[in-house]
């Protein structure tokens, strides 16, 4: 039989499998009678097609299996042919040829990208010859595969009867524009055909609205997914088709694509930020997306409770200073295209947070993206994420936040009179650093001898200047230095001049320390003792 425009080969191997008791199984074209069903029997014969010198496209396939179909209809004559799939990327499908004489094919079936085909309605006691070709997306068709001969069993010629496949109902679907649907499940069943041999296809009635309809799954469990065209809206139907080679079943469901504006969302989020007091840290990892961003401008708002925000203004293809208001304050706003905002936030120093004066503790950076209505009905939509921030200070910083209001702490003009180390807001003659060191209240004037008490120690009739004082346990910020003097002008400290007598634990975090001068005191030789607090 002549073949027009044959441009690629079709070579392969053949297998014949007998499935029913009393039928013939072919080995290399010679029939042998078998007494009973043997589904594990396998006979193979390798066949290689001759080559043609003018082939230019390498497209080949192999016809690999021939089996008899055991249907529920007595004497129905049918065969199932199967073959190995081709691997070419431009493969479009296959064509199955068969007839009553070798090389003369009176019947042709055009197939899609399948690897099996069921041939029904064959006459009994008749030899049929089968061959297969492959064709590509340019319409080029391969040479014939090796030919397979099959003789149907003796019996009455009855028309083939197969039950059609069934497809479960799929509810009406509604989706917003520019979005892709989820994988919508449905099931396929067929009482007398293997599900692996049932061909399932899907198509939309309006391909302008729904250009992409995708099937997934296998066997009984299938899914369908669809994606509307960009900015398209409207209604249409999707039809699912299942075919067993003889019967075809259709299942249709309605799809509505709305024109509503889609909300933006954060594609990736930033993790918690920890930063030292009055230092700068960077919020990283934020990225935003909007299905219908198009060319519209978005508004980004970044707020900090106890800090200032700075957005980078020189990132490549990022936001510029003219698009930002409030940069360096507690609330920063940007109006720009979404791509520019994302390009800025993608930089490691794109969004900086600096804690306010004297603030330590927990804060947050709140980031809101608003699409300003952009495209579609429903008005502006936004998304917000909150980034936890921990501002870390030392123990003295924490103490200040406990004893002074943040209104005072955030006012630099009150450093000398209220919250500074040398300030004495209660006017009792002890500055804040000293009161912190010995556990006093800087806002309350205490008795002069509280927390630091001088005395005279009598050791075997010899008198020494002594001192007891409260100190914080294991405070790395401070040094507690007892000093002695004979004239109040020159003071000495250290183990050669003062000795520690004992330490008595107090409440959590404090202890009382007892020390005494190593030089005796007398009326002729007075001695003086004091406690000095040093913050290195």
Coordinates of C-alpha atoms in Angstrom, one line a residue:
X1 CA 0.0 0.0 0.0
X2 CA 1.6 3.4 -1.0
X3 CA 2.3 5.8 1.9
X4 CA 2.5 9.6 1.0
X5 CA 5.2 11.8 2.6
X6 CA 6.7 9.1 4.8
X7 CA 9.5 10.9 6.7
X8 CA 10.3 8.7 9.8
X9 CA 10.5 5.0 10.7
X10 CA 8.3 2.8 12.8
X11 CA 10.1 -0.2 14.2
X12 CA 9.4 -2.5 17.2
X13 CA 8.6 -5.9 18.8
X14 CA 5.3 -7.8 18.9
X15 CA 3.7 -9.8 21.8
X16 CA 0.6 -11.9 21.6
X17 CA -1.2 -12.8 24.8
X18 CA -4.1 -15.3 25.1
X19 CA -6.7 -14.4 27.7
X20 CA -9.7 -16.7 27.2
X21 CA -10.2 -20.4 27.4
X22 CA -10.5 -22.1 24.0
X23 CA -8.9 -19.2 21.9
X24 CA -5.8 -19.3 19.8
X25 CA -2.6 -17.6 20.8
X26 CA -0.1 -16.7 18.0
X27 CA 3.6 -17.2 18.2
X28 CA 5.4 -15.8 15.2
X29 CA 2.2 -16.1 13.1
X30 CA 1.5 -19.8 13.8
X31 CA -1.7 -20.6 15.8
X32 CA -1.5 -23.1 18.6
X33 CA -4.5 -24.4 20.5
X34 CA -4.6 -23.9 24.4
X35 CA -6.9 -25.8 26.7
X36 CA -7.6 -23.1 29.3
X37 CA -7.1 -19.4 30.2
X38 CA -3.5 -18.6 31.0
X39 CA -3.1 -14.8 31.6
X40 CA 0.6 -15.2 32.4
X41 CA 1.5 -16.8 29.1
X42 CA 3.7 -14.5 27.0
X43 CA 5.0 -15.2 23.5
X44 CA 7.4 -12.7 21.9
X45 CA 8.7 -12.3 18.4
X46 CA 11.1 -9.5 17.4
X47 CA 10.3 -7.8 14.0
X48 CA 12.4 -5.1 12.5
X49 CA 11.1 -3.0 9.6
X50 CA 13.4 -2.4 6.6
X51 CA 14.9 1.1 6.4
X52 CA 14.3 3.7 3.7
X53 CA 17.1 6.0 2.6
X54 CA 15.0 9.2 2.3
X55 CA 13.8 9.3 6.0
X56 CA 14.8 12.7 7.6
X57 CA 12.7 12.8 10.8
X58 CA 13.5 10.3 13.6
X59 CA 10.1 9.2 14.8
X60 CA 9.6 5.6 15.7
X61 CA 7.4 3.4 17.9
X62 CA 6.8 -0.3 18.6
X63 CA 3.6 -2.4 18.5
X64 CA 4.2 -4.5 21.5
X65 CA 1.1 -6.4 22.6
X66 CA -1.9 -8.1 21.1
X67 CA -4.6 -9.5 23.4
X68 CA -8.1 -10.9 23.2
X69 CA -10.9 -9.0 24.9
X70 CA -13.1 -11.1 27.2
X71 CA -16.3 -9.1 27.3
X72 CA -19.6 -10.0 28.8
X73 CA -21.1 -10.7 25.3
X74 CA -20.8 -14.2 24.1
X75 CA -19.0 -14.7 20.8
X76 CA -18.2 -11.0 20.5
X77 CA -15.0 -10.7 18.4
X78 CA -12.6 -8.1 19.6
X79 CA -8.9 -7.4 20.0
X80 CA -6.9 -4.9 22.0
X81 CA -3.7 -3.7 20.6
X82 CA -1.0 -1.9 22.7
X83 CA 2.4 -0.4 21.9
X84 CA 5.3 1.4 23.5
X85 CA 5.0 5.2 23.4
X86 CA 7.2 7.3 21.2
X87 CA 9.5 9.8 22.9
X88 CA 9.7 12.5 20.3
X89 CA 8.5 15.9 21.6
X90 CA 6.6 16.7 18.4
X91 CA 4.6 13.5 18.4
X92 CA 0.9 14.1 17.7
X93 CA -0.6 10.6 17.7
X94 CA -1.0 7.3 15.9
X95 CA -3.0 5.7 13.0
X96 CA -4.1 2.1 13.1
X97 CA -4.5 0.2 9.8
X98 CA -6.1 -3.2 9.3
X99 CA -7.7 -5.4 6.7
X100 CA -8.2 -8.9 5.5
X101 CA -5.0 -9.3 3.4
X102 CA -1.4 -8.7 4.3
X103 CA -0.3 -5.2 3.3
X104 CA -3.8 -4.3 2.2
X105 CA -5.6 -2.2 4.8
X106 CA -9.2 -1.3 4.2
X107 CA -9.8 0.2 7.6
X108 CA -8.0 3.2 9.2
X109 CA -8.5 4.6 12.7
X110 CA -6.8 7.9 13.7
X111 CA -5.8 7.9 17.3
X112 CA -4.5 10.6 19.7
X113 CA -1.6 10.2 22.1
X114 CA -2.7 6.8 23.4
X115 CA -0.9 3.5 23.5
X116 CA -3.9 1.1 23.2
X117 CA -6.8 0.7 20.9
X118 CA -9.8 -1.7 20.9
X119 CA -11.0 -3.1 17.6
X120 CA -14.6 -4.5 17.8
X121 CA -17.0 -6.0 15.3
X122 CA -14.6 -8.5 13.7
X123 CA -15.9 -11.5 11.9
X124 CA -15.4 -15.0 13.3
X125 CA -12.9 -17.4 11.7
X126 CA -11.3 -14.5 9.9
X127 CA -7.7 -13.4 9.7
X128 CA -7.0 -9.7 10.1
X129 CA -3.7 -7.9 9.5
X130 CA -2.8 -4.9 11.6
X131 CA -0.1 -2.1 11.3
X132 CA 0.5 1.1 13.0
X133 CA 2.0 4.5 12.1
X134 CA 2.9 7.6 14.1
X135 CA 2.4 11.2 13.0
X136 CA 3.9 14.4 14.3
X137 CA 2.6 18.0 14.7
X138 CA 3.5 18.9 11.2
X139 CA 1.3 16.1 9.8
X140 CA 4.3 13.9 8.8
X141 CA 3.5 10.2 9.1
X142 CA 5.9 7.4 9.7
X143 CA 6.4 4.1 7.8
X144 CA 4.2 1.2 8.9
X145 CA 5.2 -0.8 11.9
X146 CA 5.8 -4.5 11.6
X147 CA 2.5 -6.2 10.6
X148 CA 0.6 -8.4 13.1
X149 CA -1.8 -11.1 11.9
X150 CA -4.7 -12.4 14.1
X151 CA -7.4 -15.0 13.3
X152 CA -10.7 -14.6 15.2
X153 CA -12.2 -17.7 16.9
X154 CA -15.0 -19.7 15.3
X155 CA -18.4 -18.6 16.4
X156 CA -21.6 -16.7 15.6
X157 CA -21.1 -13.1 14.3
X158 CA -22.9 -10.9 16.8
X159 CA -22.6 -7.2 16.9
X160 CA -20.3 -6.0 19.7
X161 CA -22.1 -4.7 22.8
X162 CA -20.2 -2.7 25.4
X163 CA -21.6 -0.6 28.2
X164 CA -20.5 3.0 27.9
X165 CA -18.2 4.6 30.5
X166 CA -19.6 6.7 33.3
X167 CA -18.4 10.1 34.6
X168 CA -19.4 11.4 38.0
X169 CA -21.2 14.8 38.3
X170 CA -19.1 17.9 38.7
X171 CA -20.7 20.9 40.4
X172 CA -20.9 24.4 39.0
X173 CA -17.6 26.2 39.4
X174 CA -17.0 29.9 40.2
X175 CA -13.6 31.5 40.0
X176 CA -12.3 35.0 40.0
X177 CA -10.4 36.3 36.9
X178 CA -6.7 35.7 36.6
X179 CA -6.8 32.8 39.0
X180 CA -6.2 29.1 38.3
X181 CA -8.8 26.7 39.7
X182 CA -7.9 24.0 42.1
X183 CA -7.8 20.4 40.9
X184 CA -11.5 19.5 40.8
X185 CA -12.0 15.7 41.4
X186 CA -14.3 13.4 39.4
X187 CA -14.5 9.7 38.8
X188 CA -14.6 7.5 35.7
X189 CA -16.0 3.9 35.6
X190 CA -16.7 1.3 33.0
X191 CA -18.2 -2.1 33.8
X192 CA -16.6 -4.0 30.9
X193 CA -13.5 -2.1 29.8
X194 CA -10.2 -1.7 31.7
X195 CA -10.0 1.9 32.9
X196 CA -6.4 2.1 31.6
X197 CA -8.0 1.7 28.1
X198 CA -10.6 4.4 28.6
X199 CA -9.7 7.7 26.9
X200 CA -10.6 10.8 28.9
X201 CA -10.6 14.3 27.3
X202 CA -11.8 17.8 28.3
X203 CA -12.5 20.9 26.4
X204 CA -14.2 24.3 27.1
X205 CA -17.0 25.6 24.9
X206 CA -15.5 29.1 25.0
X207 CA -11.7 28.7 24.5
X208 CA -11.3 32.5 24.5
X209 CA -12.4 32.6 28.1
X210 CA -10.9 29.3 29.1
X211 CA -7.9 28.5 26.8
X212 CA -6.4 26.0 29.2
X213 CA -8.2 22.9 30.6
X214 CA -5.9 20.3 32.1
X215 CA -6.8 16.7 33.1
X216 CA -5.0 14.9 35.9
X217 CA -5.1 11.6 37.8
X218 CA -5.5 8.1 36.3
X219 CA -7.7 5.1 36.5
X220 CA -11.0 5.8 38.3
X221 CA -9.8 9.0 40.1
X222 CA -9.4 12.0 37.8
X223 CA -9.1 15.8 38.2
X224 CA -9.8 18.7 35.9
X225 CA -8.1 22.2 36.3
X226 CA -8.8 25.3 34.3
X227 CA -7.3 28.8 34.0
X228 CA -9.1 31.8 32.4
X229 CA -7.4 34.1 30.0
X230 CA -5.8 37.2 31.5
X231 CA -8.4 39.7 32.6
X232 CA -11.2 37.7 31.0
X233 CA -14.6 37.1 32.7
X234 CA -17.9 35.5 31.7
X235 CA -19.5 32.0 31.7
X236 CA -19.0 28.9 29.7
X237 CA -19.1 25.1 30.0
X238 CA -16.5 22.4 30.2
X239 CA -17.2 19.0 28.7
X240 CA -15.5 15.9 30.0
X241 CA -15.5 13.0 27.5
X242 CA -14.8 9.3 28.2
X243 CA -14.5 6.7 25.4
X244 CA -13.9 3.0 25.6
X245 CA -13.3 2.8 21.8
X246 CA -16.9 2.1 20.9
X247 CA -19.1 4.2 23.2
X248 CA -18.5 7.8 24.3
X249 CA -20.0 9.5 27.4
X250 CA -20.0 13.3 28.0
X251 CA -20.3 15.1 31.2
X252 CA -20.7 18.9 31.2
X253 CA -20.4 21.4 34.0
X254 CA -20.8 25.2 34.2
X255 CA -18.0 27.6 34.9
X256 CA -18.3 31.3 35.8
X257 CA -15.3 33.7 35.8
X258 CA -16.1 36.8 37.8
X259 CA -14.6 40.2 37.1
X260 CA -13.9 41.1 40.8
X261 CA -10.6 42.7 41.9
X262 CA -8.3 40.1 43.4
X263 CA -6.6 40.9 46.7
X264 CA -2.9 41.1 46.9
X265 CA -1.1 38.6 49.2
X266 CA 2.3 38.0 50.7
X267 CA 4.1 35.3 48.7
X268 CA 6.8 35.0 51.4
X269 CA 7.0 36.4 54.9
X270 CA 9.7 37.8 57.1
X271 CA 10.9 36.1 60.3
X272 CA 11.1 37.7 63.7
X273 CA 13.7 40.5 64.1
X274 CA 16.0 41.0 67.1
X275 CA 18.0 44.2 67.3
X276 CA 20.1 45.9 70.0
X277 CA 18.9 49.0 71.7
X278 CA 19.0 52.1 69.5
X279 CA 20.6 49.9 66.8
X280 CA 19.5 49.1 63.2
X281 CA 18.2 45.7 62.0
X282 CA 16.8 44.7 58.6
X283 CA 13.4 43.1 57.8
X284 CA 14.1 40.6 55.0
X285 CA 12.1 37.9 53.2
X286 CA 9.0 39.9 52.3
X287 CA 7.6 39.4 48.8
X288 CA 4.1 40.4 47.6
X289 CA 1.9 39.3 44.6
X290 CA -1.3 40.3 43.0
X291 CA -3.0 38.2 40.2
X292 CA -4.2 41.4 38.5
X293 CA -1.4 43.8 39.3
X294 CA -1.0 44.9 35.6
X295 CA 0.5 48.4 35.5
X296 CA -1.4 49.8 38.4
X297 CA 0.3 51.5 41.4
X298 CA 0.2 49.9 44.9
X299 CA 0.5 51.6 48.3
X300 CA 2.9 50.1 50.8
X301 CA 2.6 51.2 54.4
X302 CA 5.2 50.2 57.0
X303 CA 4.7 51.1 60.7
X304 CA 6.8 50.6 63.8
X305 CA 5.5 51.1 67.4
X306 CA 8.8 52.2 69.0
X307 CA 11.2 52.6 66.2
X308 CA 11.8 54.3 62.8
X309 CA 11.6 52.8 59.4
X310 CA 13.9 53.5 56.4
X311 CA 13.3 52.2 52.9
X312 CA 16.2 51.9 50.5
X313 CA 15.9 54.4 47.6
X314 CA 18.6 53.2 45.3
X315 CA 17.8 49.6 44.7
X316 CA 17.9 48.5 41.0
X317 CA 14.4 49.0 39.5
X318 CA 13.2 49.7 43.0
X319 CA 11.3 52.6 44.6
X320 CA 12.7 56.1 44.5
X321 CA 12.7 58.8 47.2
X322 CA 10.0 60.7 45.3
X323 CA 7.7 57.8 45.8
X324 CA 8.2 57.6 49.6
X325 CA 6.7 59.8 52.3
X326 CA 7.9 59.7 56.0
X327 CA 11.1 57.8 55.3
X328 CA 13.0 57.6 58.6
X329 CA 9.9 58.0 60.8
X330 CA 7.6 55.6 62.5
X331 CA 5.2 55.4 59.5
X332 CA 6.5 55.2 56.0
X333 CA 4.3 55.1 52.9
X334 CA 5.2 54.1 49.3
X335 CA 3.2 54.5 46.1
X336 CA 4.7 52.6 43.3
X337 CA 4.3 49.6 41.0
X338 CA 4.4 46.2 42.8
X339 CA 7.5 45.1 40.9
X340 CA 9.5 48.1 42.2
X341 CA 8.3 47.5 45.8
X342 CA 9.3 43.9 45.6
X343 CA 12.7 44.8 44.1
X344 CA 13.4 47.1 47.1
X345 CA 12.3 44.6 49.7
X346 CA 14.4 41.9 48.1
X347 CA 17.6 43.8 49.1
X348 CA 19.1 42.7 52.4
X349 CA 19.0 46.3 53.5
X350 CA 15.8 47.2 51.7
X351 CA 13.7 47.8 54.9
X352 CA 15.5 49.0 58.0
X353 CA 14.2 49.3 61.6
X354 CA 16.0 51.3 64.3
X355 CA 14.7 51.3 67.9
X356 CA 13.8 54.6 69.4
X357 CA 15.8 56.3 72.2
X358 CA 15.9 54.2 75.3
X359 CA 13.4 51.7 74.1
X360 CA 13.9 48.0 75.0
X361 CA 11.3 45.2 74.8
X362 CA 8.8 43.9 72.3
X363 CA 7.8 45.9 69.3
X364 CA 6.5 45.0 65.8
X365 CA 6.7 46.2 62.2
X366 CA 3.3 46.2 60.5
X367 CA 3.4 45.9 56.7
X368 CA 0.3 46.6 54.6
X369 CA 0.0 46.4 50.8
X370 CA -3.0 48.0 49.1
X371 CA -3.9 47.5 45.4
X372 CA -5.8 50.8 45.3
X373 CA -8.6 49.0 43.4
X374 CA -6.4 48.2 40.4
X375 CA -8.6 46.2 38.0
X376 CA -11.9 44.6 38.5
X377 CA -15.0 45.4 40.6
X378 CA -15.2 45.4 44.3
X379 CA -12.9 48.3 45.2
X380 CA -9.4 48.4 46.8
X381 CA -8.2 45.3 48.6
X382 CA -5.2 44.9 50.9
X383 CA -3.1 42.4 52.9
X384 CA -1.2 42.9 56.1
X385 CA 1.6 41.0 57.9
X386 CA 3.1 41.8 61.3
X387 CA 6.8 41.2 61.9
X388 CA 7.7 40.7 65.6
X389 CA 10.6 42.8 66.8
X390 CA 12.6 42.3 70.0
X391 CA 14.8 45.3 71.1
X392 CA 17.5 44.0 73.4
X393 CA 19.1 46.2 76.1
X394 CA 21.2 45.6 79.2
X395 CA 19.9 45.3 82.7
X396 CA 20.2 49.0 83.4
X397 CA 18.2 49.8 80.2
X398 CA 15.5 47.4 81.4
X399 CA 15.4 49.0 84.9
X400 CA 14.9 52.5 83.3
X401 CA 11.8 51.3 81.5
X402 CA 10.5 50.0 84.8
X403 CA 11.0 53.1 86.9
X404 CA 10.4 55.9 84.3
X405 CA 7.7 56.5 81.7
X406 CA 8.5 56.0 78.1
X407 CA 7.4 59.6 77.5
X408 CA 10.3 60.7 79.7
X409 CA 12.7 58.2 78.3
X410 CA 12.1 59.2 74.7
X411 CA 12.7 62.9 75.5
X412 CA 16.4 63.6 75.2
X413 CA 16.1 66.9 77.0
X414 CA 15.2 65.0 80.2
X415 CA 18.5 63.0 80.3
X416 CA 20.2 65.4 82.8
X417 CA 17.2 65.7 85.1
X418 CA 15.1 62.5 84.9
X419 CA 16.6 59.3 83.3
X420 CA 20.3 59.9 82.8
X421 CA 22.9 58.0 85.0
X422 CA 23.8 61.2 86.8
X423 CA 20.3 62.6 87.2
X424 CA 18.7 62.7 90.7
X425 CA 15.0 63.1 90.0
X426 CA 14.0 62.5 93.7
X427 CA 16.6 65.0 95.0
X428 CA 18.0 62.7 97.7
X429 CA 21.6 63.2 96.8
X430 CA 22.0 59.8 95.1
X431 CA 22.1 59.7 91.3
X432 CA 20.2 57.1 89.2
X433 CA 23.3 54.9 88.7
X434 CA 23.8 54.6 92.4
X435 CA 20.2 53.9 93.2
X436 CA 20.1 51.2 90.5
X437 CA 23.3 49.7 91.9
X438 CA 21.9 49.3 95.5
X439 CA 18.2 48.7 94.6
X440 CA 16.7 52.0 95.6
X441 CA 13.8 53.9 94.0
X442 CA 15.0 56.9 91.9
X443 CA 11.6 58.6 92.2
X444 CA 11.5 58.4 96.0
X445 CA 13.8 60.0 98.6
X446 CA 15.0 57.4 101.0
X447 CA 16.6 57.6 104.5
X448 CA 20.2 58.5 104.2
X449 CA 21.5 55.3 105.8
X450 CA 19.3 53.0 103.7
X451 CA 21.2 50.4 101.5
X452 CA 24.7 51.8 102.5
X453 CA 25.4 51.8 106.3
X454 CA 28.8 52.9 107.8
X455 CA 29.8 51.6 111.3
X456 CA 32.7 50.9 113.6
X457 CA 33.9 47.3 114.0
X458 CA 35.5 46.2 117.3
X459 CA 38.0 43.4 116.8
X460 CA 39.5 42.2 120.1
X461 CA 39.3 45.7 121.4
X462 CA 40.7 47.3 118.3
X463 CA 38.3 49.5 116.3
X464 CA 38.1 49.7 112.5
X465 CA 35.9 51.7 110.1
X466 CA 33.3 49.3 108.6
X467 CA 30.7 49.4 105.9
X468 CA 27.7 47.3 104.7
X469 CA 26.0 47.8 101.4
X470 CA 23.5 46.2 99.1
X471 CA 24.7 45.1 95.6
X472 CA 23.2 43.4 92.6
X473 CA 24.4 39.8 92.2
X474 CA 26.7 39.2 89.2
X475 CA 26.1 42.6 87.6
X476 CA 28.6 42.9 84.8
X477 CA 27.8 46.6 84.1
X478 CA 29.0 47.9 87.5
X479 CA 32.0 47.8 89.8
X480 CA 31.4 48.1 93.6
X481 CA 34.5 49.7 95.1
X482 CA 34.8 50.2 98.9
X483 CA 37.5 52.9 99.6
X484 CA 39.2 54.2 102.8
X485 CA 41.0 57.4 103.6
X486 CA 42.7 59.3 106.5
X487 CA 42.0 62.8 105.2
X488 CA 39.1 62.5 102.7
X489 CA 41.4 63.6 100.0
X490 CA 43.3 60.5 99.1
X491 CA 41.2 57.3 98.9
X492 CA 42.6 53.8 98.7
X493 CA 40.9 50.5 97.7
X494 CA 41.8 46.9 97.1
X495 CA 42.7 44.0 99.3
X496 CA 45.7 45.8 100.8
X497 CA 43.4 48.4 102.4
X498 CA 39.9 46.9 102.7
X499 CA 38.8 43.4 103.4
X500 CA 35.5 41.7 102.7
X501 CA 34.2 40.2 105.9
X502 CA 31.0 38.3 104.7
X503 CA 28.2 38.3 102.1
X504 CA 24.6 37.7 103.1
X505 CA 22.0 36.8 100.3
X506 CA 18.9 38.9 100.1
X507 CA 15.9 38.8 97.8
X508 CA 16.3 37.6 94.3
X509 CA 19.1 39.4 92.6
X510 CA 20.6 41.2 95.6
X511 CA 23.0 40.6 98.5
X512 CA 24.5 42.5 101.4
X513 CA 28.3 42.8 101.6
X514 CA 30.2 43.6 104.8
X515 CA 33.7 45.2 104.6
X516 CA 36.1 46.8 107.0
X517 CA 39.2 49.0 106.9
X518 CA 42.5 47.2 107.6
X519 CA 43.9 50.3 109.5
X520 CA 42.6 50.8 113.0
X521 CA 40.9 54.1 113.8
X522 CA 41.6 56.3 116.9
X523 CA 41.1 59.8 118.2
X524 CA 44.6 60.6 117.0
X525 CA 44.3 58.9 113.7
X526 CA 40.7 59.1 112.2
X527 CA 39.7 56.9 109.3
X528 CA 37.0 57.3 106.7
X529 CA 35.2 54.7 104.5
X530 CA 32.9 55.0 101.5
X531 CA 31.4 53.0 98.6
X532 CA 32.1 54.2 95.0
X533 CA 30.0 52.8 92.1
X534 CA 31.8 52.6 88.7
X535 CA 30.2 52.0 85.3
X536 CA 33.1 51.2 83.0

